[in-house]
PDB file of C-alpha atoms in Angstrom:
ATOM      1  CA  MET A 161      30.956-141.783-171.930  1.00 76.00           C
ATOM      2  CA  ALA A 162      28.157-140.579-174.219  1.00 89.00           C
ATOM      3  CA  LEU A 163      25.690-137.959-172.997  1.00 96.00           C
ATOM      4  CA  THR A 164      22.533-139.836-173.927  1.00 95.00           C
ATOM      5  CA  HIS A 165      20.381-137.125-172.317  1.00 96.00           C
ATOM      6  CA  ALA A 166      21.872-134.335-174.443  1.00 98.00           C
ATOM      7  CA  ARG A 167      20.121-132.914-177.502  1.00 98.00           C
ATOM      8  CA  ILE A 168      22.646-131.949-180.173  1.00 98.00           C
ATOM      9  CA  THR A 169      21.543-130.036-183.268  1.00 98.00           C
ATOM     10  CA  PRO A 170      24.094-129.115-185.960  1.00 98.00           C
ATOM     11  CA  ARG A 171      24.162-125.614-187.438  1.00 98.00           C
ATOM     12  CA  ARG A 172      25.761-126.023-190.853  1.00 98.00           C
ATOM     13  CA  SER A 173      28.072-123.354-192.217  1.00 98.00           C
ATOM     14  CA  SER A 174      26.159-123.210-195.503  1.00 97.00           C
ATOM     15  CA  ALA A 175      22.971-122.255-193.638  1.00 98.00           C
ATOM     16  CA  ARG A 176      24.508-119.260-191.863  1.00 98.00           C
ATOM     17  CA  GLY A 177      23.937-115.695-192.906  1.00 98.00           C
ATOM     18  CA  HIS A 178      26.645-114.335-195.186  1.00 98.00           C
ATOM     19  CA  ALA A 179      27.719-110.810-196.101  1.00 97.00           C
ATOM     20  CA  ALA A 180      30.440-110.003-198.643  1.00 96.00           C
ATOM     21  CA  HIS A 181      31.341-106.306-198.750  1.00 95.00           C
ATOM     22  CA  GLY A 182      34.704-106.518-200.511  1.00 96.00           C
ATOM     23  CA  TRP A 183      36.727-105.369-197.499  1.00 96.00           C
ATOM     24  CA  LEU A 184      34.707-107.649-195.170  1.00 97.00           C
ATOM     25  CA  ASP A 185      33.598-111.259-195.609  1.00 98.00           C
ATOM     26  CA  SER A 186      31.392-112.299-192.704  1.00 98.00           C
ATOM     27  CA  TYR A 187      29.369-115.370-191.724  1.00 98.00           C
ATOM     28  CA  HIS A 188      26.600-114.963-189.129  1.00 98.00           C
ATOM     29  CA  THR A 189      25.491-117.850-186.898  1.00 98.00           C
ATOM     30  CA  PHE A 190      22.744-115.643-185.425  1.00 98.00           C
ATOM     31  CA  SER A 191      20.640-112.832-186.863  1.00 98.00           C
ATOM     32  CA  PHE A 192      22.871-109.827-187.468  1.00 97.00           C
ATOM     33  CA  ALA A 193      22.674-106.660-189.592  1.00 95.00           C
ATOM     34  CA  SER A 194      20.739-107.489-192.803  1.00 96.00           C
ATOM     35  CA  TYR A 195      20.558-111.213-191.973  1.00 97.00           C
ATOM     36  CA  HIS A 196      17.444-112.017-189.972  1.00 98.00           C
ATOM     37  CA  ASP A 197      16.061-115.429-189.076  1.00 97.00           C
ATOM     38  CA  PRO A 198      13.631-115.665-186.126  1.00 98.00           C
ATOM     39  CA  ALA A 199      14.887-119.216-185.474  1.00 97.00           C
ATOM     40  CA  PHE A 200      18.406-117.935-184.793  1.00 98.00           C
ATOM     41  CA  MET A 201      18.207-114.904-182.542  1.00 98.00           C
ATOM     42  CA  SER A 202      20.192-116.059-179.506  1.00 98.00           C
ATOM     43  CA  PHE A 203      21.149-119.095-177.447  1.00 98.00           C
ATOM     44  CA  GLY A 204      21.209-118.463-173.730  1.00 98.00           C
ATOM     45  CA  ALA A 205      23.257-115.293-173.205  1.00 98.00           C
ATOM     46  CA  LEU A 206      24.961-115.806-176.577  1.00 98.00           C
ATOM     47  CA  ARG A 207      23.650-113.234-179.055  1.00 98.00           C
ATOM     48  CA  VAL A 208      26.182-112.901-181.923  1.00 98.00           C
ATOM     49  CA  LEU A 209      28.784-115.244-183.394  1.00 98.00           C
ATOM     50  CA  ASN A 210      30.332-113.848-186.561  1.00 98.00           C
ATOM     51  CA  GLU A 211      33.319-115.324-188.380  1.00 98.00           C
ATOM     52  CA  ASP A 212      34.968-112.372-190.113  1.00 98.00           C
ATOM     53  CA  ARG A 213      37.764-111.808-192.589  1.00 98.00           C
ATOM     54  CA  VAL A 214      38.876-108.190-193.010  1.00 98.00           C
ATOM     55  CA  ALA A 215      41.130-107.059-195.854  1.00 98.00           C
ATOM     56  CA  ALA A 216      44.463-105.322-195.252  1.00 97.00           C
ATOM     57  CA  GLY A 217      44.242-101.602-194.614  1.00 96.00           C
ATOM     58  CA  THR A 218      40.522-101.685-193.825  1.00 96.00           C
ATOM     59  CA  GLY A 219      38.314-102.404-190.842  1.00 94.00           C
ATOM     60  CA  PHE A 220      35.541-101.172-188.599  1.00 90.00           C
ATOM     61  CA  PRO A 221      35.842 -97.403-188.011  1.00 90.00           C
ATOM     62  CA  THR A 222      34.958 -95.887-184.661  1.00 89.00           C
ATOM     63  CA  HIS A 223      31.557 -97.105-183.540  1.00 88.00           C
ATOM     64  CA  SER A 224      29.715 -97.319-180.247  1.00 91.00           C
ATOM     65  CA  HIS A 225      28.357-100.161-178.152  1.00 90.00           C
ATOM     66  CA  ARG A 226      25.961-100.186-175.230  1.00 95.00           C
ATOM     67  CA  ASP A 227      24.713-102.931-172.894  1.00 97.00           C
ATOM     68  CA  ALA A 228      26.591-105.761-174.610  1.00 97.00           C
ATOM     69  CA  GLU A 229      29.597-107.921-173.784  1.00 97.00           C
ATOM     70  CA  ILE A 230      31.700-108.082-176.967  1.00 95.00           C
ATOM     71  CA  PHE A 231      34.818-110.119-177.600  1.00 94.00           C
ATOM     72  CA  SER A 232      37.139-110.771-180.533  1.00 95.00           C
ATOM     73  CA  TYR A 233      39.040-114.061-180.831  1.00 97.00           C
ATOM     74  CA  ILE A 234      41.892-113.847-183.349  1.00 96.00           C
ATOM     75  CA  LEU A 235      42.375-116.836-185.685  1.00 97.00           C
ATOM     76  CA  GLN A 236      44.960-115.448-188.110  1.00 97.00           C
ATOM     77  CA  GLY A 237      46.567-112.101-188.839  1.00 97.00           C
ATOM     78  CA  GLU A 238      46.525-108.866-186.851  1.00 95.00           C
ATOM     79  CA  LEU A 239      43.656-106.656-185.679  1.00 94.00           C
ATOM     80  CA  THR A 240      44.195-103.313-183.966  1.00 91.00           C
ATOM     81  CA  HIS A 241      41.738-102.325-181.245  1.00 85.00           C
ATOM     82  CA  ARG A 242      41.727 -98.610-180.405  1.00 82.00           C
ATOM     83  CA  ASP A 243      39.474 -96.689-178.035  1.00 75.00           C
ATOM     84  CA  SER A 244      37.949 -93.537-179.512  1.00 63.00           C
ATOM     85  CA  MET A 245      40.051 -91.406-177.127  1.00 55.00           C
ATOM     86  CA  VAL A 246      43.331 -92.822-178.503  1.00 50.00           C
ATOM     87  CA  ALA A 247      44.405 -90.981-181.659  1.00 48.00           C
ATOM     88  CA  LYS A 248      46.251 -93.007-184.303  1.00 56.00           C
ATOM     89  CA  GLY A 249      49.979 -92.402-183.935  1.00 50.00           C
ATOM     90  CA  ARG A 250      49.597 -91.144-180.361  1.00 50.00           C
ATOM     91  CA  GLU A 251      49.444 -94.455-178.543  1.00 48.00           C
ATOM     92  CA  ALA A 252      51.149 -94.427-175.139  1.00 51.00           C
ATOM     93  CA  GLY A 253      52.770 -97.818-175.720  1.00 55.00           C
ATOM     94  CA  PRO A 254      52.594-101.006-177.759  1.00 54.00           C
ATOM     95  CA  HIS A 255      49.711-102.446-175.760  1.00 59.00           C
ATOM     96  CA  GLY A 256      47.145-101.474-173.164  1.00 58.00           C
ATOM     97  CA  ASP A 257      43.459-101.695-172.308  1.00 57.00           C
ATOM     98  CA  SER A 258      42.618 -98.881-174.712  1.00 58.00           C
ATOM     99  CA  PHE A 259      45.011 -99.895-177.502  1.00 58.00           C
ATOM    100  CA  TYR A 260      46.159-103.359-178.568  1.00 72.00           C
ATOM    101  CA  ARG A 261      47.510-104.943-181.755  1.00 85.00           C
ATOM    102  CA  MET A 262      45.967-108.404-181.475  1.00 90.00           C
ATOM    103  CA  GLN A 263      47.382-111.534-183.069  1.00 92.00           C
ATOM    104  CA  TRP A 264      46.591-115.255-183.007  1.00 93.00           C
ATOM    105  CA  GLY A 265      45.937-116.313-179.411  1.00 92.00           C
ATOM    106  CA  ASP A 266      44.773-112.876-178.282  1.00 93.00           C
ATOM    107  CA  VAL A 267      41.265-112.104-177.058  1.00 95.00           C
ATOM    108  CA  GLN A 268      39.988-108.538-176.717  1.00 92.00           C
ATOM    109  CA  PHE A 269      36.929-107.970-174.545  1.00 93.00           C
ATOM    110  CA  THR A 270      34.657-104.942-174.229  1.00 92.00           C
ATOM    111  CA  THR A 271      31.894-104.243-171.735  1.00 94.00           C
ATOM    112  CA  GLY A 272      29.698-101.741-173.577  1.00 94.00           C
ATOM    113  CA  GLY A 273      27.715-100.809-170.462  1.00 95.00           C
ATOM    114  CA  THR A 274      26.539 -97.208-170.434  1.00 95.00           C
ATOM    115  CA  GLY A 275      28.324 -96.597-173.727  1.00 94.00           C
ATOM    116  CA  ILE A 276      31.779 -96.964-175.240  1.00 89.00           C
ATOM    117  CA  ALA A 277      33.288 -96.187-178.650  1.00 90.00           C
ATOM    118  CA  HIS A 278      36.195 -97.945-180.332  1.00 86.00           C
ATOM    119  CA  SER A 279      37.545 -99.065-183.690  1.00 88.00           C
ATOM    120  CA  GLU A 280      38.853-102.402-184.960  1.00 91.00           C
ATOM    121  CA  GLN A 281      41.195-101.939-187.897  1.00 92.00           C
ATOM    122  CA  ASN A 282      43.469-104.184-189.911  1.00 95.00           C
ATOM    123  CA  GLU A 283      46.533-101.942-190.123  1.00 92.00           C
ATOM    124  CA  SER A 284      48.723-104.765-191.456  1.00 94.00           C
ATOM    125  CA  ALA A 285      49.560-105.790-195.018  1.00 96.00           C
ATOM    126  CA  HIS A 286      47.651-109.085-194.787  1.00 97.00           C
ATOM    127  CA  PRO A 287      44.012-110.131-194.144  1.00 97.00           C
ATOM    128  CA  VAL A 288      42.868-110.825-190.594  1.00 97.00           C
ATOM    129  CA  HIS A 289      40.498-113.662-189.651  1.00 98.00           C
ATOM    130  CA  PHE A 290      38.677-113.605-186.323  1.00 97.00           C
ATOM    131  CA  LEU A 291      35.509-114.442-184.432  1.00 98.00           C
ATOM    132  CA  GLN A 292      33.418-111.591-183.089  1.00 97.00           C
ATOM    133  CA  ILE A 293      31.064-112.706-180.337  1.00 98.00           C
ATOM    134  CA  TRP A 294      28.446-110.800-178.356  1.00 98.00           C
ATOM    135  CA  ALA A 295      26.674-111.815-175.164  1.00 98.00           C
ATOM    136  CA  THR A 296      23.776-110.168-173.337  1.00 98.00           C
ATOM    137  CA  PRO A 297      24.903-109.010-169.868  1.00 98.00           C
ATOM    138  CA  TRP A 298      23.019-109.908-166.733  1.00 97.00           C
ATOM    139  CA  THR A 299      22.820-106.194-165.769  1.00 96.00           C
ATOM    140  CA  ARG A 300      22.267-103.075-167.868  1.00 96.00           C
ATOM    141  CA  SER A 301      24.126 -99.750-167.546  1.00 96.00           C
ATOM    142  CA  LEU A 302      27.415-101.247-166.359  1.00 96.00           C
ATOM    143  CA  ALA A 303      30.611 -99.214-166.279  1.00 93.00           C
ATOM    144  CA  PRO A 304      32.381 -99.561-169.665  1.00 91.00           C
ATOM    145  CA  ARG A 305      35.578-101.605-169.538  1.00 90.00           C
ATOM    146  CA  TYR A 306      38.207-103.262-171.738  1.00 90.00           C
ATOM    147  CA  HIS A 307      40.269-106.399-171.152  1.00 92.00           C
ATOM    148  CA  THR A 308      42.844-108.060-173.410  1.00 91.00           C
ATOM    149  CA  ARG A 309      44.602-111.349-172.744  1.00 93.00           C
ATOM    150  CA  THR A 310      46.805-113.825-174.606  1.00 95.00           C
ATOM    151  CA  PHE A 311      46.134-117.565-174.390  1.00 97.00           C
ATOM    152  CA  SER A 312      48.891-120.082-175.006  1.00 95.00           C
ATOM    153  CA  GLU A 313      48.922-122.098-178.213  1.00 96.00           C
ATOM    154  CA  ALA A 314      50.646-124.950-176.361  1.00 97.00           C
ATOM    155  CA  ALA A 315      47.970-124.993-173.652  1.00 98.00           C
ATOM    156  CA  LYS A 316      45.202-125.118-176.264  1.00 98.00           C
ATOM    157  CA  ARG A 317      46.903-128.140-177.838  1.00 98.00           C
ATOM    158  CA  ALA A 318      46.821-129.942-174.481  1.00 98.00           C
ATOM    159  CA  GLY A 319      43.087-129.512-173.862  1.00 98.00           C
ATOM    160  CA  PHE A 320      40.305-126.963-173.758  1.00 98.00           C
ATOM    161  CA  VAL A 321      41.514-123.720-172.186  1.00 98.00           C
ATOM    162  CA  PRO A 322      38.988-121.503-170.356  1.00 97.00           C
ATOM    163  CA  ILE A 323      38.978-118.047-171.971  1.00 98.00           C
ATOM    164  CA  LEU A 324      36.070-116.240-170.277  1.00 98.00           C
ATOM    165  CA  SER A 325      34.242-116.914-167.028  1.00 98.00           C
ATOM    166  CA  PRO A 326      31.563-115.049-165.036  1.00 97.00           C
ATOM    167  CA  LEU A 327      32.637-112.109-162.887  1.00 97.00           C
ATOM    168  CA  ALA A 328      33.170-113.774-159.498  1.00 96.00           C
ATOM    169  CA  ALA A 329      31.182-111.146-157.597  1.00 97.00           C
ATOM    170  CA  GLY A 330      28.084-111.785-159.723  1.00 96.00           C
ATOM    171  CA  PRO A 331      25.250-109.449-160.757  1.00 96.00           C
ATOM    172  CA  GLY A 332      25.278-107.620-157.422  1.00 94.00           C
ATOM    173  CA  ALA A 333      28.953-106.620-157.633  1.00 97.00           C
ATOM    174  CA  SER A 334      29.978-103.443-155.847  1.00 96.00           C
ATOM    175  CA  ALA A 335      31.961-100.706-157.589  1.00 95.00           C
ATOM    176  CA  ALA A 336      35.111-102.012-155.912  1.00 97.00           C
ATOM    177  CA  GLU A 337      34.397-105.571-157.078  1.00 97.00           C
ATOM    178  CA  GLU A 338      33.772-104.314-160.599  1.00 96.00           C
ATOM    179  CA  ALA A 339      37.092-102.485-160.521  1.00 95.00           C
ATOM    180  CA  ALA A 340      38.890-105.591-159.229  1.00 97.00           C
ATOM    181  CA  ALA A 341      37.353-107.580-162.106  1.00 97.00           C
ATOM    182  CA  ALA A 342      38.075-110.983-160.587  1.00 97.00           C
ATOM    183  CA  PRO A 343      36.870-113.855-162.810  1.00 97.00           C
ATOM    184  CA  SER A 344      35.304-117.047-161.460  1.00 96.00           C
ATOM    185  CA  ILE A 345      38.058-119.113-163.114  1.00 96.00           C
ATOM    186  CA  SER A 346      41.601-117.852-162.635  1.00 95.00           C
ATOM    187  CA  ASP A 347      43.553-116.618-165.667  1.00 96.00           C
ATOM    188  CA  THR A 348      40.399-115.876-167.661  1.00 97.00           C
ATOM    189  CA  ILE A 349      38.644-112.666-168.697  1.00 97.00           C
ATOM    190  CA  PRO A 350      35.595-111.820-166.532  1.00 98.00           C
ATOM    191  CA  ILE A 351      32.235-111.495-168.290  1.00 98.00           C
ATOM    192  CA  HIS A 352      28.964-110.086-166.945  1.00 98.00           C
ATOM    193  CA  ALA A 353      26.975-113.172-167.949  1.00 98.00           C
ATOM    194  CA  ASP A 354      26.456-116.767-166.842  1.00 98.00           C
ATOM    195  CA  LEU A 355      28.748-117.884-169.646  1.00 98.00           C
ATOM    196  CA  VAL A 356      32.044-119.711-169.924  1.00 98.00           C
ATOM    197  CA  MET A 357      34.086-119.728-173.123  1.00 98.00           C
ATOM    198  CA  GLY A 358      36.785-122.251-173.939  1.00 98.00           C
ATOM    199  CA  ALA A 359      39.029-122.969-176.918  1.00 98.00           C
ATOM    200  CA  GLY A 360      41.170-125.867-178.055  1.00 98.00           C
ATOM    201  CA  LEU A 361      43.457-126.890-180.918  1.00 98.00           C
ATOM    202  CA  ILE A 362      42.613-130.561-181.436  1.00 98.00           C
ATOM    203  CA  GLY A 363      45.128-132.519-183.483  1.00 98.00           C
ATOM    204  CA  ALA A 364      43.920-135.126-185.977  1.00 98.00           C
ATOM    205  CA  GLY A 365      42.899-138.300-184.142  1.00 98.00           C
ATOM    206  CA  ARG A 366      42.812-136.628-180.709  1.00 98.00           C
ATOM    207  CA  ARG A 367      39.828-136.199-178.400  1.00 98.00           C
ATOM    208  CA  PHE A 368      39.216-133.359-175.941  1.00 98.00           C
ATOM    209  CA  GLU A 369      36.462-133.155-173.368  1.00 98.00           C
ATOM    210  CA  TRP A 370      34.621-129.996-172.405  1.00 98.00           C
ATOM    211  CA  VAL A 371      33.326-130.060-168.837  1.00 97.00           C
ATOM    212  CA  VAL A 372      29.959-128.277-168.879  1.00 97.00           C
ATOM    213  CA  GLY A 373      30.125-125.214-166.664  1.00 96.00           C
ATOM    214  CA  GLY A 374      33.831-124.893-167.445  1.00 93.00           C
ATOM    215  CA  THR A 375      34.873-126.719-164.277  1.00 85.00           C
ATOM    216  CA  LEU A 376      33.470-129.087-161.674  1.00 75.00           C
ATOM    217  CA  GLU A 377      33.511-126.209-159.186  1.00 77.00           C
ATOM    218  CA  ALA A 378      30.496-123.940-158.750  1.00 75.00           C
ATOM    219  CA  VAL A 379      31.411-121.023-161.021  1.00 92.00           C
ATOM    220  CA  VAL A 380      28.159-120.726-162.991  1.00 96.00           C
ATOM    221  CA  ARG A 381      24.744-119.829-161.604  1.00 95.00           C
ATOM    222  CA  LYS A 382      22.562-122.139-163.682  1.00 96.00           C
ATOM    223  CA  ARG A 383      23.631-125.737-163.103  1.00 95.00           C
ATOM    224  CA  ARG A 384      21.017-127.691-165.059  1.00 96.00           C
ATOM    225  CA  ASP A 385      19.708-127.352-168.617  1.00 97.00           C
ATOM    226  CA  ARG A 386      22.690-125.340-169.794  1.00 98.00           C
ATOM    227  CA  ARG A 387      23.072-124.409-173.436  1.00 98.00           C
ATOM    228  CA  VAL A 388      26.441-125.081-175.051  1.00 98.00           C
ATOM    229  CA  TYR A 389      27.386-123.951-178.553  1.00 98.00           C
ATOM    230  CA  VAL A 390      30.387-125.574-180.253  1.00 98.00           C
ATOM    231  CA  HIS A 391      31.973-123.845-183.269  1.00 98.00           C
ATOM    232  CA  VAL A 392      34.674-125.135-185.628  1.00 98.00           C
ATOM    233  CA  ALA A 393      36.676-122.271-187.102  1.00 98.00           C
ATOM    234  CA  MET A 394      37.439-122.119-190.832  1.00 98.00           C
ATOM    235  CA  THR A 395      41.222-122.346-190.540  1.00 98.00           C
ATOM    236  CA  LYS A 396      42.413-125.388-192.496  1.00 97.00           C
ATOM    237  CA  GLY A 397      40.863-125.063-195.926  1.00 97.00           C
ATOM    238  CA  GLY A 398      38.100-127.541-195.142  1.00 97.00           C
ATOM    239  CA  LYS A 399      40.419-130.294-193.884  1.00 98.00           C
ATOM    240  CA  ALA A 400      39.422-130.080-190.191  1.00 98.00           C
ATOM    241  CA  ARG A 401      36.394-131.950-188.830  1.00 98.00           C
ATOM    242  CA  VAL A 402      35.208-132.964-185.365  1.00 98.00           C
ATOM    243  CA  ARG A 403      32.691-135.481-184.015  1.00 98.00           C
ATOM    244  CA  LEU A 404      30.643-134.564-180.936  1.00 98.00           C
ATOM    245  CA  ASP A 405      29.772-137.031-178.191  1.00 98.00           C
ATOM    246  CA  GLY A 406      30.826-139.961-180.407  1.00 97.00           C
ATOM    247  CA  ARG A 407      27.750-139.460-182.590  1.00 97.00           C
ATOM    248  CA  GLU A 408      28.174-140.298-186.267  1.00 94.00           C
ATOM    249  CA  GLY A 409      25.343-137.931-187.122  1.00 93.00           C
ATOM    250  CA  VAL A 410      27.118-134.986-185.499  1.00 97.00           C
ATOM    251  CA  VAL A 411      30.323-134.573-187.471  1.00 98.00           C
ATOM    252  CA  LEU A 412      31.110-130.888-187.928  1.00 98.00           C
ATOM    253  CA  GLY A 413      33.201-129.389-190.692  1.00 98.00           C
ATOM    254  CA  GLU A 414      34.862-125.998-190.715  1.00 98.00           C
ATOM    255  CA  GLY A 415      32.345-123.222-190.166  1.00 98.00           C
ATOM    256  CA  ASP A 416      29.821-125.659-188.719  1.00 98.00           C
ATOM    257  CA  GLY A 417      28.546-125.464-185.187  1.00 98.00           C
ATOM    258  CA  ALA A 418      26.167-127.329-182.926  1.00 98.00           C
ATOM    259  CA  PHE A 419      23.596-126.460-180.272  1.00 98.00           C
ATOM    260  CA  VAL A 420      23.943-128.754-177.246  1.00 98.00           C
ATOM    261  CA  GLU A 421      20.997-128.683-174.852  1.00 98.00           C
ATOM    262  CA  GLY A 422      19.813-130.559-171.788  1.00 98.00           C
ATOM    263  CA  VAL A 423      23.230-130.811-170.156  1.00 97.00           C
ATOM    264  CA  GLY A 424      24.324-129.884-166.663  1.00 96.00           C
ATOM    265  CA  VAL A 425      27.422-128.814-164.787  1.00 96.00           C
ATOM    266  CA  GLY A 426      30.005-131.580-164.723  1.00 95.00           C
ATOM    267  CA  ASP A 427      28.806-133.360-167.865  1.00 96.00           C
ATOM    268  CA  GLY A 428      31.689-134.168-170.189  1.00 97.00           C
ATOM    269  CA  LEU A 429      31.131-133.356-173.870  1.00 98.00           C
ATOM    270  CA  GLY A 430      33.582-135.268-176.056  1.00 98.00           C
ATOM    271  CA  VAL A 431      35.014-133.480-179.103  1.00 98.00           C
ATOM    272  CA  GLU A 432      37.046-135.758-181.363  1.00 98.00           C
ATOM    273  CA  SER A 433      39.113-134.508-184.293  1.00 98.00           C
ATOM    274  CA  VAL A 434      38.300-136.787-187.255  1.00 98.00           C
ATOM    275  CA  GLY A 435      39.638-134.682-190.142  1.00 98.00           C
ATOM    276  CA  GLU A 436      43.014-134.502-191.828  1.00 98.00           C
ATOM    277  CA  GLU A 437      44.159-131.363-189.997  1.00 98.00           C
ATOM    278  CA  GLU A 438      44.099-129.843-186.527  1.00 98.00           C
ATOM    279  CA  ALA A 439      40.723-128.320-185.634  1.00 98.00           C
ATOM    280  CA  GLU A 440      40.391-125.007-183.810  1.00 98.00           C
ATOM    281  CA  VAL A 441      37.253-125.351-181.701  1.00 98.00           C
ATOM    282  CA  VAL A 442      35.511-122.706-179.592  1.00 98.00           C
ATOM    283  CA  VAL A 443      32.940-123.634-176.919  1.00 98.00           C
ATOM    284  CA  LEU A 444      30.389-121.135-175.585  1.00 98.00           C
ATOM    285  CA  ASP A 445      28.680-122.548-172.483  1.00 98.00           C
ATOM    286  CA  SER A 446      25.704-120.457-171.384  1.00 98.00           C
ATOM    287  CA  ASP A 447      22.698-120.386-169.085  1.00 97.00           C
TER     288      ASP A 447
END
């Protein structure tokens, strides 16, 4: 059923900011670094959506973050996340909160809070392709924290899979509740924002539906006039396309996105794959 009350505005890939540094090729949906456009500063809690490709043997050296929720969604290749306190070659094990070699299906999440420093390096022999996304937290000066989780390829081919959901305890969480880090939706990563993230692999000719708010249950604080951003990753050489809400004027190609406004919890946003290849689609559903 079409969402006749929804306002849907495409954000074309060709209109995004772009930076090519040799080792890094990055597209910016929102203002970032040297790309600045007052019309694209944020959307709800969503502040940054970069689609990055990093060459083999290169990456982002140790750098700090503060008062931001930052997450990397791997599309292809391998990206190594390492906290500044973990020396290269002295890792305690193959994976952990402070060290993780991420591959397709993995999501690494950082709460910058009062300050945290880490690196993201491509230590493999092949390029890595990923989304880096930032959200503005509902509270400043949080305790820094890492989370990493793997999400099933098979599950994402069956429908949209929730990836992030608000910390269940909310903005007034106690230290114990912060340490427990229980998300509002089970089997997701908790985020300090009124934001739900989902992802799906939509085969050609198939249609998925994103339920605004991530679920019919009350897991988000703002229930009306939510802001949903839909992004189609550049994974199939331009052969993937999706149509939103059955609207012929809202067909998105790879790298395109769309701002969906005026929707409320429980609304179903249809996403139909109308290209030649499977589309990898990420949904960011914010207050």
